[in-house]
Each structure stands twice: as structure tokens, then as C-alpha cells.
Short mmCIF file of C-alpha atoms in Angstrom, two decimals:
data_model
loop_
_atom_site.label_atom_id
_atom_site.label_comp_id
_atom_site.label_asym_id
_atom_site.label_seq_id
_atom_site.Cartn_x
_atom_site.Cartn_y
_atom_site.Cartn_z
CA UNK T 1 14.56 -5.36 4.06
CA UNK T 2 12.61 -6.80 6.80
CA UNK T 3 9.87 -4.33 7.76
CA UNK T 4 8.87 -2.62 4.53
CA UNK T 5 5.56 -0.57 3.57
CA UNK T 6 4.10 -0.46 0.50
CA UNK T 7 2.01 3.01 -0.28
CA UNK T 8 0.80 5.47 -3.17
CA UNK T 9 -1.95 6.50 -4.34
CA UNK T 10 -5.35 4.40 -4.21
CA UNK T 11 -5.29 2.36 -7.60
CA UNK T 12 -1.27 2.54 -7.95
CA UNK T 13 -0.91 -1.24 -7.65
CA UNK T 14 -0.21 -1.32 -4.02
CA UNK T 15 -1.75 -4.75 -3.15
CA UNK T 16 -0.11 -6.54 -6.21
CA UNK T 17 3.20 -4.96 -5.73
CA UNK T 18 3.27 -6.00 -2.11
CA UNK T 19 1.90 -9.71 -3.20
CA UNK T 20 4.98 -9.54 -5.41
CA UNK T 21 7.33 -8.74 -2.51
CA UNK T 22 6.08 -11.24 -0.17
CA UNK T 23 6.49 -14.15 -2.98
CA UNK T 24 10.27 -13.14 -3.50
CA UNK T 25 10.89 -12.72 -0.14
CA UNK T 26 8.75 -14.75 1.81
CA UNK T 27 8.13 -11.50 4.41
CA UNK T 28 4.54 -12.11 5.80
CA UNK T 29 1.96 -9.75 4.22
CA UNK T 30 -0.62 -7.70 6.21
CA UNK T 31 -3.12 -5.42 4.32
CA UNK T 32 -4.59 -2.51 6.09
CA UNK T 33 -7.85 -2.85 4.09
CA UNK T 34 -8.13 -5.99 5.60
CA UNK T 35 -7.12 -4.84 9.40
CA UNK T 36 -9.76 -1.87 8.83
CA UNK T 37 -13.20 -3.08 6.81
CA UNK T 38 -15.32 -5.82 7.46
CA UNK T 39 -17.01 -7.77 4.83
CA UNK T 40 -19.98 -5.75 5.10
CA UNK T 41 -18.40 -2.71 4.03
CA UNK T 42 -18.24 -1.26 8.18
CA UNK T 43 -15.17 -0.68 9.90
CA UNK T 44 -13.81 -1.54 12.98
CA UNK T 45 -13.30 0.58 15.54
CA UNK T 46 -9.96 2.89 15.47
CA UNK T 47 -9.26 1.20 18.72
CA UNK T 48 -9.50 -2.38 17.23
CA UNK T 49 -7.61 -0.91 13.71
CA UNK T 50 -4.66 0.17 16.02
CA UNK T 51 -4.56 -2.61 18.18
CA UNK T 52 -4.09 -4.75 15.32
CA UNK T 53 -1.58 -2.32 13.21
CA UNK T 54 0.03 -2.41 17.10
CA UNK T 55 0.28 -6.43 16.83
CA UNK T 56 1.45 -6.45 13.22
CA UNK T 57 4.37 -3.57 13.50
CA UNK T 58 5.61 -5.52 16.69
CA UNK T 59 6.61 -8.79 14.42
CA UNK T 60 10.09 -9.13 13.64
CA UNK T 61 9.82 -8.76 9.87
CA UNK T 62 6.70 -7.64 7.72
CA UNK T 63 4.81 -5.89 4.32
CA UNK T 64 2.31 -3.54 5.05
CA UNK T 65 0.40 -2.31 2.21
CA UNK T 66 -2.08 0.93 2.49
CA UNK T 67 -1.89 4.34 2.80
CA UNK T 68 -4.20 5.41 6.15
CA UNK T 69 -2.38 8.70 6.52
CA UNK T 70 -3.74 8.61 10.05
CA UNK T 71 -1.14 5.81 10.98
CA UNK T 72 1.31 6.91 8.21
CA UNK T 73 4.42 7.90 10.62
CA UNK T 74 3.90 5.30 12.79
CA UNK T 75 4.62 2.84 10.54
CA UNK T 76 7.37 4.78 8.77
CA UNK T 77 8.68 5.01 11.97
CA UNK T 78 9.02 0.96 12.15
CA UNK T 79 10.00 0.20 9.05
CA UNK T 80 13.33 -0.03 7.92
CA UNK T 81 11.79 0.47 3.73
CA UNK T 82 9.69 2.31 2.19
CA UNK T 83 8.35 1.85 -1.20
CA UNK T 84 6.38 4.55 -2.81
CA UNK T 85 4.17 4.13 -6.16
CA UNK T 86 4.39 7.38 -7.54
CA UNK T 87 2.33 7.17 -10.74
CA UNK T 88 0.22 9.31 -13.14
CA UNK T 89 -3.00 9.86 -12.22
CA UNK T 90 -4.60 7.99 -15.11
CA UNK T 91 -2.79 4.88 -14.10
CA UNK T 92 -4.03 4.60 -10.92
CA UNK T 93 -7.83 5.36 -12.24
CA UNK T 94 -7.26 2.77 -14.58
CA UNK T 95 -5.98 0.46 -11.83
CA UNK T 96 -9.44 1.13 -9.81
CA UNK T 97 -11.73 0.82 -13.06
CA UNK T 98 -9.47 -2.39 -13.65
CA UNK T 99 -10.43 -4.31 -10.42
CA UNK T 100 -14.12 -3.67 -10.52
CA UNK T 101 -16.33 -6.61 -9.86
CA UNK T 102 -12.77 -8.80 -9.04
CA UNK T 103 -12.01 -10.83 -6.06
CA UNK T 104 -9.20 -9.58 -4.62
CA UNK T 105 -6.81 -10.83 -1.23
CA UNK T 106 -6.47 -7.71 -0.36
CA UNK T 107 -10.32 -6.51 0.59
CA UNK T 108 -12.85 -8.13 2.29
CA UNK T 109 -15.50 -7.86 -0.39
CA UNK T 110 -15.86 -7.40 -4.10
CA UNK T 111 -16.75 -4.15 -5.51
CA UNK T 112 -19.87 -3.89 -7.40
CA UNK T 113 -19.00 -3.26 -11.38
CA UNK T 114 -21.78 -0.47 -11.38
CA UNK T 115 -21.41 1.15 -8.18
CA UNK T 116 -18.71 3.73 -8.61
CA UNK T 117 -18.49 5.91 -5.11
CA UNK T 118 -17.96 9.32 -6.32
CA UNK T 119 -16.11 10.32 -3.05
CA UNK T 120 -13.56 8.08 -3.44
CA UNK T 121 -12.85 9.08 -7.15
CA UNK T 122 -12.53 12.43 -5.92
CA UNK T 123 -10.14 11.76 -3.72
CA UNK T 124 -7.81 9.83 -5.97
CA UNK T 125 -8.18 12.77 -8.59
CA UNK T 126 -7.16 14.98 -5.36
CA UNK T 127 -4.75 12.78 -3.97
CA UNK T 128 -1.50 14.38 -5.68
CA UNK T 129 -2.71 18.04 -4.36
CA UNK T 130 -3.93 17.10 -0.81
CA UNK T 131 -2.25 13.95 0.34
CA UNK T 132 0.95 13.60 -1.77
CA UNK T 133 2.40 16.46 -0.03
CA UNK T 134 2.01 15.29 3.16
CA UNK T 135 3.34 11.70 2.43
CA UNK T 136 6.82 13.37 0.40
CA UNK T 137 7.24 15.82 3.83
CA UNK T 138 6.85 12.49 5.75
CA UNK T 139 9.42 10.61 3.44
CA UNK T 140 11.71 13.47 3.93
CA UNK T 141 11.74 13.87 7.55
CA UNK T 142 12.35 9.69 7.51
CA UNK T 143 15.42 10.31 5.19
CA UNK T 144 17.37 7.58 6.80
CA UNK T 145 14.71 5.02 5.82
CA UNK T 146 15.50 3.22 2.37
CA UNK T 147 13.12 5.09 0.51
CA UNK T 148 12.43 3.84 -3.19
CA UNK T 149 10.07 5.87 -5.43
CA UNK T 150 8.77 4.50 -8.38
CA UNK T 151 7.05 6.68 -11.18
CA UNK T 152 6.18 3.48 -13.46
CA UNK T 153 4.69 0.34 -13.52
CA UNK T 154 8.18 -0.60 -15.24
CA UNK T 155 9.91 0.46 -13.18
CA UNK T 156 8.39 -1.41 -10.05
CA UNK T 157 8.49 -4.68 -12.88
CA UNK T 158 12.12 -4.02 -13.20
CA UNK T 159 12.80 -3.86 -9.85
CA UNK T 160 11.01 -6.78 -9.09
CA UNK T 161 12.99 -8.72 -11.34
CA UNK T 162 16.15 -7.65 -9.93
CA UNK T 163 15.06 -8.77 -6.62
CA UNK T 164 13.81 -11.71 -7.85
CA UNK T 165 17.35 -12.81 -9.31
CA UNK T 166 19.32 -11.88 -6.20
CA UNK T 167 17.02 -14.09 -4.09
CA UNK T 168 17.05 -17.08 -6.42
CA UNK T 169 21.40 -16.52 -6.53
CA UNK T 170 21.13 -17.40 -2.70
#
């Protein structure tokens, strides 16, 4: 495990999962939300957003966490792991709701408690009819890639763990 990505579903736990990784395994840790959005809530230019996935993918080891189903393959392409938070719906709405108002590494600003942005809601309540597919096709074309799905929070835990005590037996 040297170039892994971290997706699922907006909300999943992506951010801390992949936080979790890079503190077990010391891999450095990029977060698209951070290559894409500026702290004013604009974006950078697709140009600039590629040249800078371009810069991180060509490091010799990485964590990418994000989802940007534009730039999906490519980075399944690179990687030589792929984990994938496959959780319930309500989970990753809860995981939204629960970061509300919260600093967070992973985003350039903090989102307003009050300000919920309907489009984005919809699209996690859509995101296991419209984009799941796509990303399981994906996973399944990239079958030789360790692929590791998880359908639980305890799962991912447990895992972690795991991890955790074959690193520390080093």
C-alpha cells in the first residue's frame, strides 16, 4: 500500500478514514477538496485541479481522498489500493449534518450550521442510484487493484486497528 484512494459517498467518513491511514502509515495525505475549492467557496480552474491531481499522482507513495468522478479512473489507474466506504445512506447524512459549522483539514472553509445546499443533499440521497454504479463498474474493470469495500463504520474501525497493530509489530 503505497498509492491508495480513499472514496464513497459524500458524508461516508472519507476525510477521517484517510486521516486515519496517513497516521498509521505515515503516506502523505492530499485532499481533493482542498486541490479543487478555494476558501471563498470558488474553484479553480479544471486546468489548475488537474495539474495539481497531475503533481500529486506522480509522487512515489500517496492518500487521496474524494470522489470527483471526473478524475475517478485516472487515479484508479495509479493506485495500487482502493478503499471504498460503502455505507447506508443515513450514515453518510448523518456524517454531513455531523460536521456542520466544524473546522475541518480537509476543506478550505467551514460550513455554515444553517445553510444546508439542497443540491448537494440531493445528490447524496441520489448517489447510490446515479453514481454508485458507475464507481462499482470502475472497481470492476480495475479488478487487479486491492480493492477493499467497507459497508460499516466497524468495519473500517476494525480494519484500522488491524493495521494499526501490524505497523506498531515492525
Amino acid at each position: 500500500m503505497k498509492k491508495i484512494i480513499v472514496i464513497g459517498c459524500p458524508g461516508s467518513g472519507k476525510s477521517t478514514f484517510a486521516r486515519a491511514l496517513h497516521d498509521i502509515t505515515g503516506l502523505q495525505l492530499y485532499h481533493l477538496d482542498m486541490l479543487y475549492w478555494n476558501a471563498d467557496r470558488t474553484t479553480v480552474t479544471k486546468e489548475v485541479f488537474r495539474v495539481r491531481l497531475a503533481e500529486t499522482i506522480a509522487k512515489d507513495s500517496w492518500i487521496i481522498d474524494g470522489n470527483y468522478g471526473s478524475t475517478m479512473e485516472l487515479r484508479i489507474q495509479t493506485c495500487d489500493t482502493v478503499f471504498f466506504l460503502d455505507y447506508p445512506l443515513y450514515v453518510c447524512m448523518d456524517g454531513i449534518m455531523s460536521r456542520r459549522g466544524k473546522e475541518r483539514p480537509d476543506m478550505p472553509w467551514i460550513e455554515p450550521e444553517d445553510d444546508v445546499d439542497e443540491e448537494f443533499v440531493e445528490f447524496i440521497n441520489s448517489y447510490n442510484s446515479e453514481s454508485k454504479p458507475d464507481v462499482m463498474e470502475m472497481l470492476d474493470r480495475y479488478a487487479d487493484k486491492e480493492i477493499i469495500i467497507f459497508k460499516s463504520r466497524d468495519e473500517a474501525d476494525d480494519f484500522l486497528r488491524e493495521l494499526e497493530e501490524k505497523y506498531e509489530s515492525y
